[in-house]
Amino acid sequence: MGNLLETQVLIIGAGTTGTAIARELSKYKVDTILLESREDIGMGETKASHGFIYSGGLTAAGSLVMKSVMLPSGQTAFNPRSRKTQMEHESIKEFPSLAKEMEVGLSHDRRLMLARDEGDLKMLKVAERICGDMGTKITWLDREGILEREPWVTKDVIAGIADEGYQLSVYPWDWAIALAENARQNGLRLLLLTEVIGIKPLGGGFMVYTNRGSIRTEFIINAAGPYADKVAKMAGVCDFGLTCTRSQMVILDKRVNLLNQSVSLAPKPGKVRTLRKTISGNIQTICSEYYPVSDPEDTTTLMNWTDQSIAGAQEMIPSISKKDIITSYVGVRVFNTRDPEEDILEVSKGNPRFLNAAIRLPGVSVTPAAARHIVNLLGNQGLELATKTDFNPHRKRIPKVSELPDEERRKLIAQDPRYGHIVCRCEEVSEGEIVEAIRRGARTVAGVKYRTRAGMGRCQRGFCGPRVLEILARELDIPMRKVTQMGGLSRVLLYRSKDLLGSGGLT
Ligand SMILES: Cc1cc2nc3c(=O)[nH]c(=O)nc-3n(C[C@H](O)[C@H](O)[C@H](O)COP(=O)(O)OP(=O)(O)OC[C@H]3O[C@@H](n4cnc5c(N)ncnc54)[C@H](O)[C@@H]3O)c2cc1C
């Protein structure tokens, strides 16, 4: 990056929000830079997201009850007619065509909610009422009906409700990467490892200071996720605060085949008990409470939380076992203190050229509508929005050898034999896919993992880890010791063991 860059619009933060806005803006003749402080796209709140596309069904109803813990007066649910839910309704219609255009995986799942006692039944009625408000058709099932659909669920179940529509989901990082790649094809400038450290209003625009130089811009879009309040403060225009809650998720081995659809226990404020099959076929346990945290980077996994998560899963499917765990991780959800039910998607009151896009859960679900809203606001503030006639909405995903029909696989391997060399055996990822991921911007082990799934299987990099490291070092032309897990100080190899022996070994 040079000492001074200039642009019309500067977007801060490359999560699902910033990348969606960047892609929407790339439809217009507008010079745009997207800045991200981390090594890669989608590594903030986005990374831990479940990626459900909320559509007014049981997932949304359960979530409205669960999040009501953020409301001051103990109400049992968020408002199903809020602007947020309207944006979800608007966005859900667009996901199938957007996913097709950008070749992003989109799963279609069904959902069941269980009651084990009278208290649960009451909460199912609340969920049913919310679904009714949102126009979703719900079916009541008796115990036998449930066990027919899900033979492994607890025999304590007395009744349940089923959402007869499909629950869509994406992998959120996949979504963010696709949006950014497509925006770049259409002219976006993306700067990673570039952290905004200061903002000064300057002659109808701003001077933005980063760790890598300065950028003069006419407009700023603040999509900095859990740091959106900090960024707004830098510009002297902050009129909201953010709060965070953390929870821990567990992923089970694919061989655990005990679930046909997503299953939840009756919803409770501040509590979530859900099992779902991810796009790639693993069971994910989402069983935790909302724990408030002050630091959005507080993502240390804790053993007792893993135990809690498995205990929650066993309340639904008793035969789930700790032995089936392949990994666990923590996600930090962000809410704003001004109105926990709504996103802050607005022109800042303090400066008409500074726009906030501070989105709360579920942020992935509203990306199409929210991005359009922000771009319209830019237009209202005087940015000329002339459409590009050559905008290309299509983006090709990295070929997945394991999913190709035989003939196409043979053709690909004939063109590039590296696609015939499997590096990650658990997820069947080839060297060709890893090299392509690096060519597209992966710089770390996590960057390769999120783009290809190498290392996401049963062995959790036990076998493929060293090979991925070698390929990264070779393709990036850096020593293996410089390769990091996910940027910063997260080096995978610290010393050569021979060097340690030479210096007298470890002390
Ligand atoms: C456990 C969990 C489950 C969820 N489940 C769902 C779900 O099922 N469905 C759904 O729709 N949503 C879900 N969400 C919510 C959703 O993930 C978020 O709403 C969404 O990802 C927010 O994206 P974002 O781009 O606003 O924020 P982020 O992803 O946090 O992106 C902000 C980016 O800004 C960067 N940044 C910050 N400060 C600076 C700076 N000074 N300079 C440069 N860059 C900066 C950060 O590094 C970060 O990458 C879930 C969230 C969690 C945690």
Coordinates of C-alpha atoms and ligand atoms in Angstrom, one line a residue:
M1 CA 0.0 0.0 0.0
G2 CA 1.4 3.4 -0.9
N3 CA 1.6 6.3 1.6
L4 CA -1.7 7.9 0.4
L5 CA -4.6 6.2 -1.4
E6 CA -7.8 7.9 -2.5
T7 CA -11.2 6.5 -3.0
Q8 CA -14.9 7.4 -3.0
V9 CA -16.1 4.9 -0.5
L10 CA -14.1 3.1 2.2
I11 CA -15.7 0.1 3.9
I12 CA -14.2 -0.9 7.2
G13 CA -14.5 -4.6 8.1
A14 CA -14.6 -7.6 5.8
G15 CA -17.2 -9.8 7.5
T16 CA -20.5 -10.8 5.9
T17 CA -21.7 -7.2 6.3
G18 CA -18.7 -5.4 4.7
T19 CA -18.3 -7.9 1.9
A20 CA -22.0 -7.8 1.1
I21 CA -22.0 -4.0 0.9
A22 CA -18.8 -4.1 -1.2
R23 CA -20.5 -6.5 -3.7
E24 CA -23.6 -4.4 -3.9
L25 CA -21.6 -1.3 -4.5
S26 CA -19.5 -3.0 -7.2
K27 CA -22.7 -2.9 -9.4
Y28 CA -22.1 0.8 -9.7
K29 CA -19.3 3.0 -11.1
V30 CA -18.1 3.8 -7.6
D31 CA -14.4 3.5 -6.6
T32 CA -14.4 1.4 -3.4
I33 CA -11.8 0.1 -0.9
L34 CA -12.6 -2.6 1.6
L35 CA -10.2 -2.7 4.6
E36 CA -9.7 -5.6 7.0
S37 CA -7.4 -5.6 9.9
R38 CA -7.0 -9.4 10.0
E39 CA -5.1 -11.7 7.6
D40 CA -8.3 -12.9 5.9
I41 CA -11.9 -12.3 5.1
G42 CA -14.7 -13.4 7.5
M43 CA -12.5 -14.0 10.5
G44 CA -14.5 -11.9 13.0
E45 CA -17.9 -12.7 14.3
T46 CA -18.7 -14.2 10.9
K47 CA -16.3 -17.1 11.4
A48 CA -18.3 -18.7 14.3
S49 CA -21.7 -18.1 12.8
H50 CA -24.1 -21.0 12.3
G51 CA -25.2 -19.5 9.0
F52 CA -28.9 -20.2 9.3
I53 CA -30.8 -18.0 6.9
Y54 CA -33.6 -16.9 9.1
S55 CA -36.9 -17.0 7.3
G56 CA -39.7 -16.7 9.7
G57 CA -39.7 -20.5 10.6
L58 CA -39.1 -22.3 13.8
T59 CA -35.4 -21.3 13.8
A60 CA -36.4 -17.7 13.8
A61 CA -39.1 -18.2 16.4
G62 CA -36.7 -20.1 18.7
S63 CA -34.1 -17.3 18.2
L64 CA -36.6 -14.5 19.0
V65 CA -37.4 -16.2 22.3
M66 CA -33.8 -16.9 23.1
K67 CA -32.6 -13.4 22.3
S68 CA -35.4 -11.9 24.4
V69 CA -33.1 -12.2 27.4
M70 CA -31.5 -9.0 26.0
L71 CA -34.9 -7.2 26.5
P72 CA -35.2 -5.2 29.7
S73 CA -38.7 -6.3 30.9
G74 CA -38.6 -10.1 30.7
Q75 CA -40.8 -10.3 27.5
T76 CA -40.9 -13.8 26.0
A77 CA -39.8 -12.8 22.5
F78 CA -38.5 -10.1 20.2
N79 CA -40.9 -8.4 17.9
P80 CA -41.6 -10.6 14.8
R81 CA -42.7 -7.5 12.9
S82 CA -39.5 -5.4 13.4
R83 CA -37.5 -3.9 10.5
K84 CA -35.0 -6.7 11.1
T85 CA -37.5 -9.5 10.5
Q86 CA -38.8 -7.6 7.4
M87 CA -35.2 -7.5 6.1
E88 CA -34.9 -11.3 6.8
H89 CA -38.1 -11.9 4.7
E90 CA -36.7 -9.8 1.9
S91 CA -33.3 -11.4 1.9
I92 CA -34.4 -15.1 2.1
K93 CA -35.9 -14.8 -1.3
E94 CA -32.6 -13.8 -2.8
F95 CA -30.3 -16.4 -1.2
P96 CA -31.0 -19.2 -3.7
S97 CA -30.2 -17.1 -6.8
L98 CA -27.2 -15.4 -5.1
A99 CA -25.8 -18.8 -4.0
K100 CA -26.3 -20.0 -7.6
E101 CA -24.6 -17.0 -9.1
M102 CA -21.6 -17.2 -6.8
E103 CA -21.5 -21.0 -6.4
V104 CA -21.9 -21.0 -2.7
G105 CA -23.1 -24.1 -0.9
L106 CA -26.7 -23.7 0.4
S107 CA -28.3 -26.4 2.5
H108 CA -32.0 -27.2 2.8
D109 CA -32.9 -28.7 6.2
R110 CA -36.1 -29.4 8.2
R111 CA -36.7 -28.5 11.8
L112 CA -38.4 -30.1 14.8
M113 CA -39.0 -28.6 18.2
L114 CA -39.5 -30.9 21.2
A115 CA -41.5 -30.7 24.4
R116 CA -40.7 -33.0 27.4
D117 CA -43.1 -31.5 29.9
E118 CA -46.0 -28.9 30.4
G119 CA -43.5 -26.0 30.6
D120 CA -42.0 -26.9 27.3
L121 CA -45.5 -27.3 25.8
K122 CA -46.2 -23.7 26.8
M123 CA -43.1 -22.5 25.1
L124 CA -44.0 -24.4 21.9
K125 CA -47.2 -22.5 21.9
V126 CA -45.2 -19.3 22.1
A127 CA -43.1 -20.5 19.1
E128 CA -46.3 -21.4 17.2
R129 CA -47.8 -18.0 17.8
I130 CA -44.6 -16.3 16.5
C131 CA -44.5 -18.6 13.5
G132 CA -48.2 -17.6 12.9
D133 CA -47.2 -13.9 13.0
M134 CA -44.5 -14.6 10.5
G135 CA -46.8 -16.6 8.2
T136 CA -45.0 -20.0 8.7
K137 CA -47.0 -23.2 8.7
I138 CA -46.4 -25.4 11.7
T139 CA -47.6 -29.0 12.3
W140 CA -48.1 -30.5 15.7
L141 CA -46.8 -34.1 16.2
D142 CA -47.4 -36.5 19.0
R143 CA -44.7 -38.7 20.5
E144 CA -45.0 -41.4 17.9
G145 CA -45.0 -38.9 15.1
I146 CA -41.7 -37.5 16.4
L147 CA -40.1 -40.9 17.0
E148 CA -41.0 -41.8 13.4
R149 CA -39.2 -38.8 12.0
E150 CA -36.3 -39.0 14.5
P151 CA -35.9 -42.5 16.0
W152 CA -32.9 -41.5 18.2
V153 CA -34.5 -38.6 20.1
T154 CA -35.2 -38.9 23.8
K155 CA -38.0 -41.2 24.8
D156 CA -39.1 -38.5 27.3
V157 CA -40.5 -36.4 24.5
I158 CA -44.3 -35.9 24.8
A159 CA -45.0 -33.8 21.7
G160 CA -43.4 -31.5 19.2
I161 CA -43.9 -29.0 16.4
A162 CA -42.4 -29.3 12.9
D163 CA -41.7 -26.5 10.4
E164 CA -42.9 -27.8 7.1
G165 CA -40.7 -25.3 5.2
Y166 CA -37.0 -25.7 4.5
Q167 CA -34.3 -24.1 6.7
L168 CA -31.6 -22.7 4.5
S169 CA -28.0 -22.3 5.7
V170 CA -24.7 -21.2 4.2
Y171 CA -21.2 -21.4 5.6
P172 CA -20.8 -17.8 6.6
W173 CA -17.1 -17.5 5.7
D174 CA -17.8 -19.2 2.4
W175 CA -20.5 -16.5 1.8
A176 CA -18.1 -13.7 2.8
I177 CA -15.3 -15.0 0.7
A178 CA -17.6 -15.4 -2.4
L179 CA -19.0 -11.9 -1.9
A180 CA -15.5 -10.4 -1.7
E181 CA -14.2 -12.4 -4.6
N182 CA -17.1 -11.4 -6.8
A183 CA -16.8 -7.7 -5.7
R184 CA -13.1 -7.8 -6.6
Q185 CA -13.9 -9.2 -10.1
N186 CA -16.0 -6.1 -10.4
G187 CA -13.4 -3.6 -9.4
L188 CA -13.2 -3.6 -5.6
R189 CA -9.8 -2.9 -4.0
L190 CA -9.4 -5.2 -0.9
L191 CA -6.7 -4.4 1.6
L192 CA -6.1 -7.1 4.3
L193 CA -3.9 -6.6 7.4
T194 CA -4.9 -3.0 7.3
E195 CA -6.2 -1.7 10.5
V196 CA -7.9 1.7 10.9
I197 CA -6.3 3.5 13.8
G198 CA -7.6 7.1 13.3
I199 CA -10.2 9.1 11.3
K200 CA -10.2 12.8 10.7
P201 CA -13.1 14.7 8.9
L202 CA -11.5 16.6 6.1
G203 CA -13.1 18.9 3.5
G204 CA -16.4 17.1 3.0
G205 CA -14.8 13.7 3.4
F206 CA -12.3 12.0 5.7
M207 CA -8.6 11.2 6.1
V208 CA -8.3 7.7 7.4
Y209 CA -5.1 6.5 9.1
T210 CA -4.1 2.9 9.1
N211 CA -1.1 0.8 10.2
R212 CA 0.0 0.8 6.6
G213 CA -0.6 4.4 5.4
S214 CA -3.4 6.9 4.9
I215 CA -6.5 6.9 2.8
R216 CA -8.5 9.9 1.7
T217 CA -12.2 9.0 1.1
E218 CA -15.5 10.8 0.4
F219 CA -17.6 8.3 2.4
I220 CA -17.0 5.8 5.2
I221 CA -19.1 2.7 5.9
N222 CA -18.4 1.3 9.3
A223 CA -18.9 -2.5 9.2
A224 CA -16.4 -3.3 11.9
G225 CA -18.7 -5.7 13.8
P226 CA -17.8 -5.8 17.5
Y227 CA -15.5 -2.8 17.0
A228 CA -18.1 -0.6 15.2
D229 CA -18.4 1.6 18.3
K230 CA -14.6 2.1 18.5
V231 CA -14.5 3.0 14.8
A232 CA -17.4 5.4 15.2
K233 CA -15.6 7.0 18.2
M234 CA -12.5 7.5 16.1
A235 CA -14.6 9.7 13.8
G236 CA -16.1 11.4 16.8
V237 CA -19.7 10.3 15.9
C238 CA -20.5 7.4 18.2
D239 CA -24.0 7.3 19.6
F240 CA -24.4 3.6 20.4
G241 CA -22.6 1.0 22.5
L242 CA -22.1 -2.7 21.8
T243 CA -22.4 -5.7 24.1
C244 CA -21.1 -9.2 23.5
T245 CA -22.2 -12.7 24.6
R246 CA -20.2 -15.8 24.0
S247 CA -21.2 -19.5 23.6
Q248 CA -19.4 -22.7 22.7
M249 CA -20.3 -25.1 20.0
V250 CA -19.2 -28.7 19.4
I251 CA -18.8 -30.6 16.1
L252 CA -19.2 -34.3 16.0
D253 CA -17.6 -36.8 13.6
K254 CA -19.5 -37.4 10.4
R255 CA -19.9 -41.1 11.2
V256 CA -22.4 -40.1 13.9
N257 CA -25.6 -40.6 12.0
L258 CA -28.3 -40.0 14.5
L259 CA -30.2 -37.1 13.0
N260 CA -32.4 -36.6 10.0
Q261 CA -33.2 -32.9 10.5
S262 CA -32.4 -30.1 12.9
V263 CA -33.9 -30.7 16.4
S264 CA -34.3 -28.2 19.2
L265 CA -35.7 -28.3 22.7
A266 CA -38.5 -25.9 23.5
P267 CA -36.9 -22.4 23.5
K268 CA -36.1 -20.4 26.6
P269 CA -34.8 -16.8 27.0
G270 CA -31.0 -16.8 27.0
K271 CA -30.7 -20.5 26.3
V272 CA -30.2 -22.5 23.2
R273 CA -30.5 -26.3 22.7
T274 CA -30.2 -27.3 19.1
L275 CA -28.7 -30.1 17.1
R276 CA -28.3 -29.7 13.4
K277 CA -26.5 -31.3 10.5
T278 CA -24.1 -28.9 8.9
I279 CA -23.8 -28.6 5.1
S280 CA -20.9 -31.1 5.1
G281 CA -22.8 -33.7 7.2
N282 CA -21.4 -33.3 10.7
I283 CA -23.7 -32.9 13.7
Q284 CA -23.2 -29.6 15.4
T285 CA -24.4 -29.1 19.0
I286 CA -25.5 -25.6 19.7
C287 CA -26.3 -26.0 23.4
S288 CA -25.3 -23.1 25.6
E289 CA -26.4 -20.0 27.4
Y290 CA -25.7 -16.4 26.6
Y291 CA -22.7 -15.5 28.7
P292 CA -21.9 -11.8 28.6
V293 CA -18.2 -10.9 27.9
S294 CA -16.5 -7.6 27.6
D295 CA -13.8 -8.8 25.2
P296 CA -14.9 -9.9 21.7
E297 CA -11.7 -11.8 21.3
D298 CA -12.5 -14.0 24.3
T299 CA -12.9 -17.2 22.4
T300 CA -11.0 -19.7 24.6
T301 CA -12.8 -23.0 24.7
L302 CA -13.5 -24.4 28.1
M303 CA -13.7 -28.1 29.1
N304 CA -16.8 -27.6 31.3
W305 CA -18.6 -25.8 28.5
T306 CA -17.9 -28.8 26.2
D307 CA -19.4 -31.0 28.8
Q308 CA -22.3 -28.7 29.1
S309 CA -22.8 -28.8 25.3
I310 CA -22.7 -32.6 25.2
A311 CA -25.1 -32.8 28.2
G312 CA -27.5 -30.5 26.3
A313 CA -27.2 -32.7 23.2
Q314 CA -27.9 -35.8 25.2
E315 CA -31.1 -34.2 26.5
M316 CA -32.2 -34.5 22.8
I317 CA -30.3 -37.6 21.6
P318 CA -29.1 -39.7 24.6
S319 CA -26.7 -41.8 22.6
I320 CA -24.5 -38.9 21.6
S321 CA -21.2 -39.3 23.2
K322 CA -18.2 -37.2 24.1
K323 CA -16.1 -39.7 22.1
D324 CA -17.7 -38.3 18.9
I325 CA -16.3 -34.8 19.4
I326 CA -13.8 -33.7 16.7
T327 CA -13.6 -30.1 17.6
S328 CA -15.2 -27.2 19.6
Y329 CA -15.1 -23.5 19.2
V330 CA -16.5 -20.3 20.7
G331 CA -18.5 -17.6 19.0
V332 CA -19.1 -14.1 20.3
R333 CA -22.4 -12.5 19.3
V334 CA -22.8 -8.7 19.2
F335 CA -25.8 -6.6 20.2
N336 CA -26.2 -2.9 20.4
T337 CA -27.2 -1.2 23.6
R338 CA -29.5 1.4 21.9
D339 CA -32.0 -1.2 20.6
P340 CA -31.0 -4.9 20.9
E341 CA -33.8 -5.8 18.5
E342 CA -32.5 -3.8 15.6
D343 CA -29.4 -3.3 13.5
I344 CA -27.7 0.1 13.3
L345 CA -27.9 0.7 9.6
E346 CA -28.0 4.4 9.2
V347 CA -26.3 7.7 8.3
S348 CA -24.5 8.9 11.4
K349 CA -26.2 11.9 13.1
G350 CA -22.8 13.4 13.6
N351 CA -21.5 13.3 10.0
P352 CA -23.7 12.7 6.9
R353 CA -20.8 11.0 5.1
F354 CA -20.2 8.4 7.9
L355 CA -22.6 5.4 7.7
N356 CA -22.9 2.7 10.3
A357 CA -23.6 -0.9 9.5
A358 CA -23.5 -2.5 12.9
I359 CA -25.5 -5.6 12.5
R360 CA -26.6 -7.9 15.2
L361 CA -27.5 -11.7 15.1
P362 CA -28.7 -12.9 12.6
G363 CA -26.5 -10.7 10.5
V364 CA -25.7 -13.3 7.7
S365 CA -29.5 -13.6 7.0
V366 CA -30.0 -9.9 6.2
T367 CA -26.9 -9.3 4.1
P368 CA -28.7 -8.8 0.8
A369 CA -31.3 -6.4 2.1
A370 CA -28.9 -4.6 4.5
A371 CA -26.3 -4.1 1.8
R372 CA -28.9 -2.6 -0.6
H373 CA -30.2 -0.3 2.2
I374 CA -26.7 1.0 2.9
V375 CA -26.1 1.7 -0.8
N376 CA -29.4 3.5 -1.1
L377 CA -28.4 5.6 1.9
L378 CA -25.2 6.5 0.1
G379 CA -27.2 7.6 -2.9
N380 CA -29.4 9.7 -0.7
Q381 CA -26.3 11.4 0.7
G382 CA -25.2 12.5 -2.7
L383 CA -23.0 9.7 -4.0
E384 CA -23.7 9.2 -7.7
L385 CA -24.8 5.7 -8.4
A386 CA -24.4 5.1 -12.1
T387 CA -24.9 1.3 -12.8
K388 CA -22.1 -0.6 -14.5
T389 CA -23.2 -2.3 -17.7
D390 CA -20.5 -4.8 -17.5
F391 CA -21.2 -6.0 -13.9
N392 CA -20.6 -9.7 -13.7
P393 CA -22.6 -11.4 -10.9
H394 CA -21.0 -14.8 -11.4
R395 CA -18.1 -16.2 -9.5
K396 CA -16.7 -19.7 -9.8
R397 CA -16.0 -21.7 -6.7
I398 CA -12.8 -23.7 -6.2
P399 CA -13.4 -27.1 -7.9
K400 CA -14.1 -29.9 -5.3
V401 CA -12.6 -33.1 -6.6
S402 CA -14.7 -35.2 -4.1
E403 CA -17.9 -33.8 -5.5
L404 CA -17.2 -34.0 -9.2
P405 CA -18.7 -36.7 -11.5
D406 CA -16.0 -39.2 -12.6
E407 CA -15.7 -37.8 -16.1
E408 CA -15.2 -34.2 -14.9
R409 CA -12.7 -35.3 -12.3
R410 CA -10.7 -37.2 -14.9
K411 CA -10.7 -34.1 -17.1
L412 CA -9.6 -31.8 -14.3
I413 CA -6.7 -34.2 -13.3
A414 CA -5.6 -34.4 -16.9
Q415 CA -5.4 -30.6 -17.0
D416 CA -3.6 -30.4 -13.6
P417 CA -2.4 -33.6 -12.0
R418 CA -2.3 -31.9 -8.6
Y419 CA -6.1 -32.4 -8.4
G420 CA -5.3 -36.1 -8.4
H421 CA -3.2 -35.9 -5.3
I422 CA -5.3 -36.1 -2.1
V423 CA -3.8 -34.2 0.8
C424 CA -6.6 -34.2 3.3
R425 CA -7.9 -37.7 3.4
C426 CA -10.8 -37.1 5.9
E427 CA -12.4 -34.5 3.6
E428 CA -10.8 -35.6 0.3
V429 CA -9.2 -32.4 -0.5
S430 CA -6.6 -32.4 -3.3
E431 CA -3.3 -30.4 -3.6
G432 CA -4.9 -28.6 -6.6
E433 CA -7.7 -27.2 -4.4
I434 CA -5.2 -26.0 -1.8
V435 CA -3.0 -24.3 -4.5
E436 CA -6.1 -22.7 -5.9
A437 CA -7.1 -21.4 -2.5
I438 CA -3.7 -19.9 -2.0
R439 CA -3.9 -18.3 -5.5
R440 CA -7.2 -16.7 -4.4
G441 CA -5.8 -15.2 -1.2
A442 CA -5.4 -17.9 1.5
R443 CA -2.2 -17.0 3.4
T444 CA -2.7 -19.1 6.5
V445 CA -3.6 -22.7 7.6
A446 CA -7.0 -21.4 8.5
G447 CA -7.4 -19.6 5.2
V448 CA -6.8 -22.9 3.4
K449 CA -9.1 -24.7 5.8
Y450 CA -12.0 -22.3 5.3
R451 CA -11.7 -22.3 1.5
T452 CA -11.2 -26.1 1.0
R453 CA -12.1 -27.9 4.3
A454 CA -8.6 -29.4 4.5
G455 CA -8.1 -30.1 8.2
M456 CA -11.8 -30.0 9.1
G457 CA -12.3 -33.8 9.3
R458 CA -12.0 -36.5 11.9
C459 CA -8.2 -36.2 12.3
Q460 CA -8.3 -32.4 12.6
R461 CA -5.0 -31.9 10.6
G462 CA -3.2 -34.8 12.3
F463 CA -2.3 -36.1 8.8
C464 CA -2.7 -33.3 6.4
G465 CA -1.4 -30.5 8.6
P466 CA 2.3 -30.8 7.7
R467 CA 1.5 -31.1 4.0
V468 CA -0.7 -28.0 4.0
L469 CA 2.2 -26.2 5.8
E470 CA 4.6 -27.3 3.1
I471 CA 2.3 -26.3 0.3
L472 CA 1.7 -22.9 1.8
A473 CA 5.4 -22.3 2.3
R474 CA 6.2 -23.4 -1.2
E475 CA 3.4 -21.4 -2.9
L476 CA 4.0 -18.2 -0.9
D477 CA 7.8 -18.7 -1.1
I478 CA 8.4 -18.3 2.6
P479 CA 10.1 -20.6 5.2
M480 CA 7.7 -23.1 6.8
R481 CA 8.4 -21.4 10.2
K482 CA 6.8 -18.2 8.9
V483 CA 3.4 -19.9 8.1
T484 CA 0.8 -19.0 10.7
Q485 CA -2.4 -20.7 11.8
M486 CA -4.4 -17.5 11.4
G487 CA -2.1 -14.6 11.2
G488 CA -0.3 -12.5 13.8
L489 CA 1.8 -14.5 16.3
S490 CA 0.0 -17.8 15.7
R491 CA 3.0 -19.6 14.1
V492 CA 2.6 -23.3 13.7
L493 CA 6.3 -24.2 13.9
L494 CA 8.4 -22.5 16.5
Y495 CA 11.9 -24.1 16.1
R496 CA 13.7 -26.8 14.2
S497 CA 14.2 -29.5 16.8
K498 CA 17.8 -29.9 15.6
D499 CA 18.5 -26.2 16.4
L500 CA 17.1 -26.8 19.9
L501 CA 19.4 -29.8 20.4
G502 CA 22.4 -27.7 19.2
S503 CA 21.6 -25.0 21.8
G504 CA 21.4 -27.5 24.6
G505 CA 17.7 -28.4 24.2
L506 CA 14.6 -27.0 25.9
T507 CA 15.1 -25.7 29.4
Ligands
LIG1 C1 -22.3 -18.3 17.6 C2 -22.9 -17.4 16.5 C3 -23.9 -17.9 15.8 C4 -24.6 -17.1 14.8 N1 -25.5 -17.7 14.0 C5 -26.1 -17.0 13.0 C6 -27.0 -17.6 12.2 O1 -27.3 -18.7 12.3 N2 -27.5 -16.8 11.2 C7 -27.2 -15.5 11.0 O2 -27.7 -14.8 10.1 N3 -26.3 -14.9 11.8 C8 -25.7 -15.6 12.8 N4 -24.8 -15.0 13.6 C9 -24.5 -13.6 13.5 C10 -23.7 -13.3 12.3 O3 -22.6 -14.1 12.3 C11 -23.2 -11.8 12.5 O4 -24.3 -11.0 12.6 C12 -22.4 -11.4 11.2 O5 -21.5 -12.4 10.9 C13 -21.8 -10.1 11.5 O6 -20.9 -9.8 10.5 P1 -20.1 -8.4 10.5 O7 -19.5 -8.4 9.2 O8 -21.0 -7.3 10.9 O9 -19.0 -8.6 11.7 P2 -17.6 -9.3 11.7 O10 -17.7 -10.6 11.0 O11 -17.1 -9.3 13.1 O12 -16.7 -8.4 10.8 C14 -16.2 -7.2 11.2 C15 -14.8 -7.1 10.7 O13 -14.3 -5.8 10.9 C16 -12.9 -6.0 11.2 N5 -12.4 -4.8 11.9 C17 -12.8 -4.4 13.1 N6 -12.2 -3.2 13.5 C18 -11.4 -2.9 12.4 C19 -10.5 -1.8 12.1 N7 -10.3 -0.9 13.0 N8 -9.8 -1.8 10.9 C20 -10.1 -2.7 10.0 N9 -10.9 -3.8 10.2 C21 -11.6 -3.9 11.4 C22 -12.8 -7.2 12.0 O14 -11.5 -7.8 11.9 C23 -13.9 -8.1 11.3 O15 -13.3 -9.0 10.4 C24 -24.1 -15.8 14.6 C25 -23.1 -15.3 15.4 C26 -22.5 -16.1 16.3 C27 -21.3 -15.5 17.0

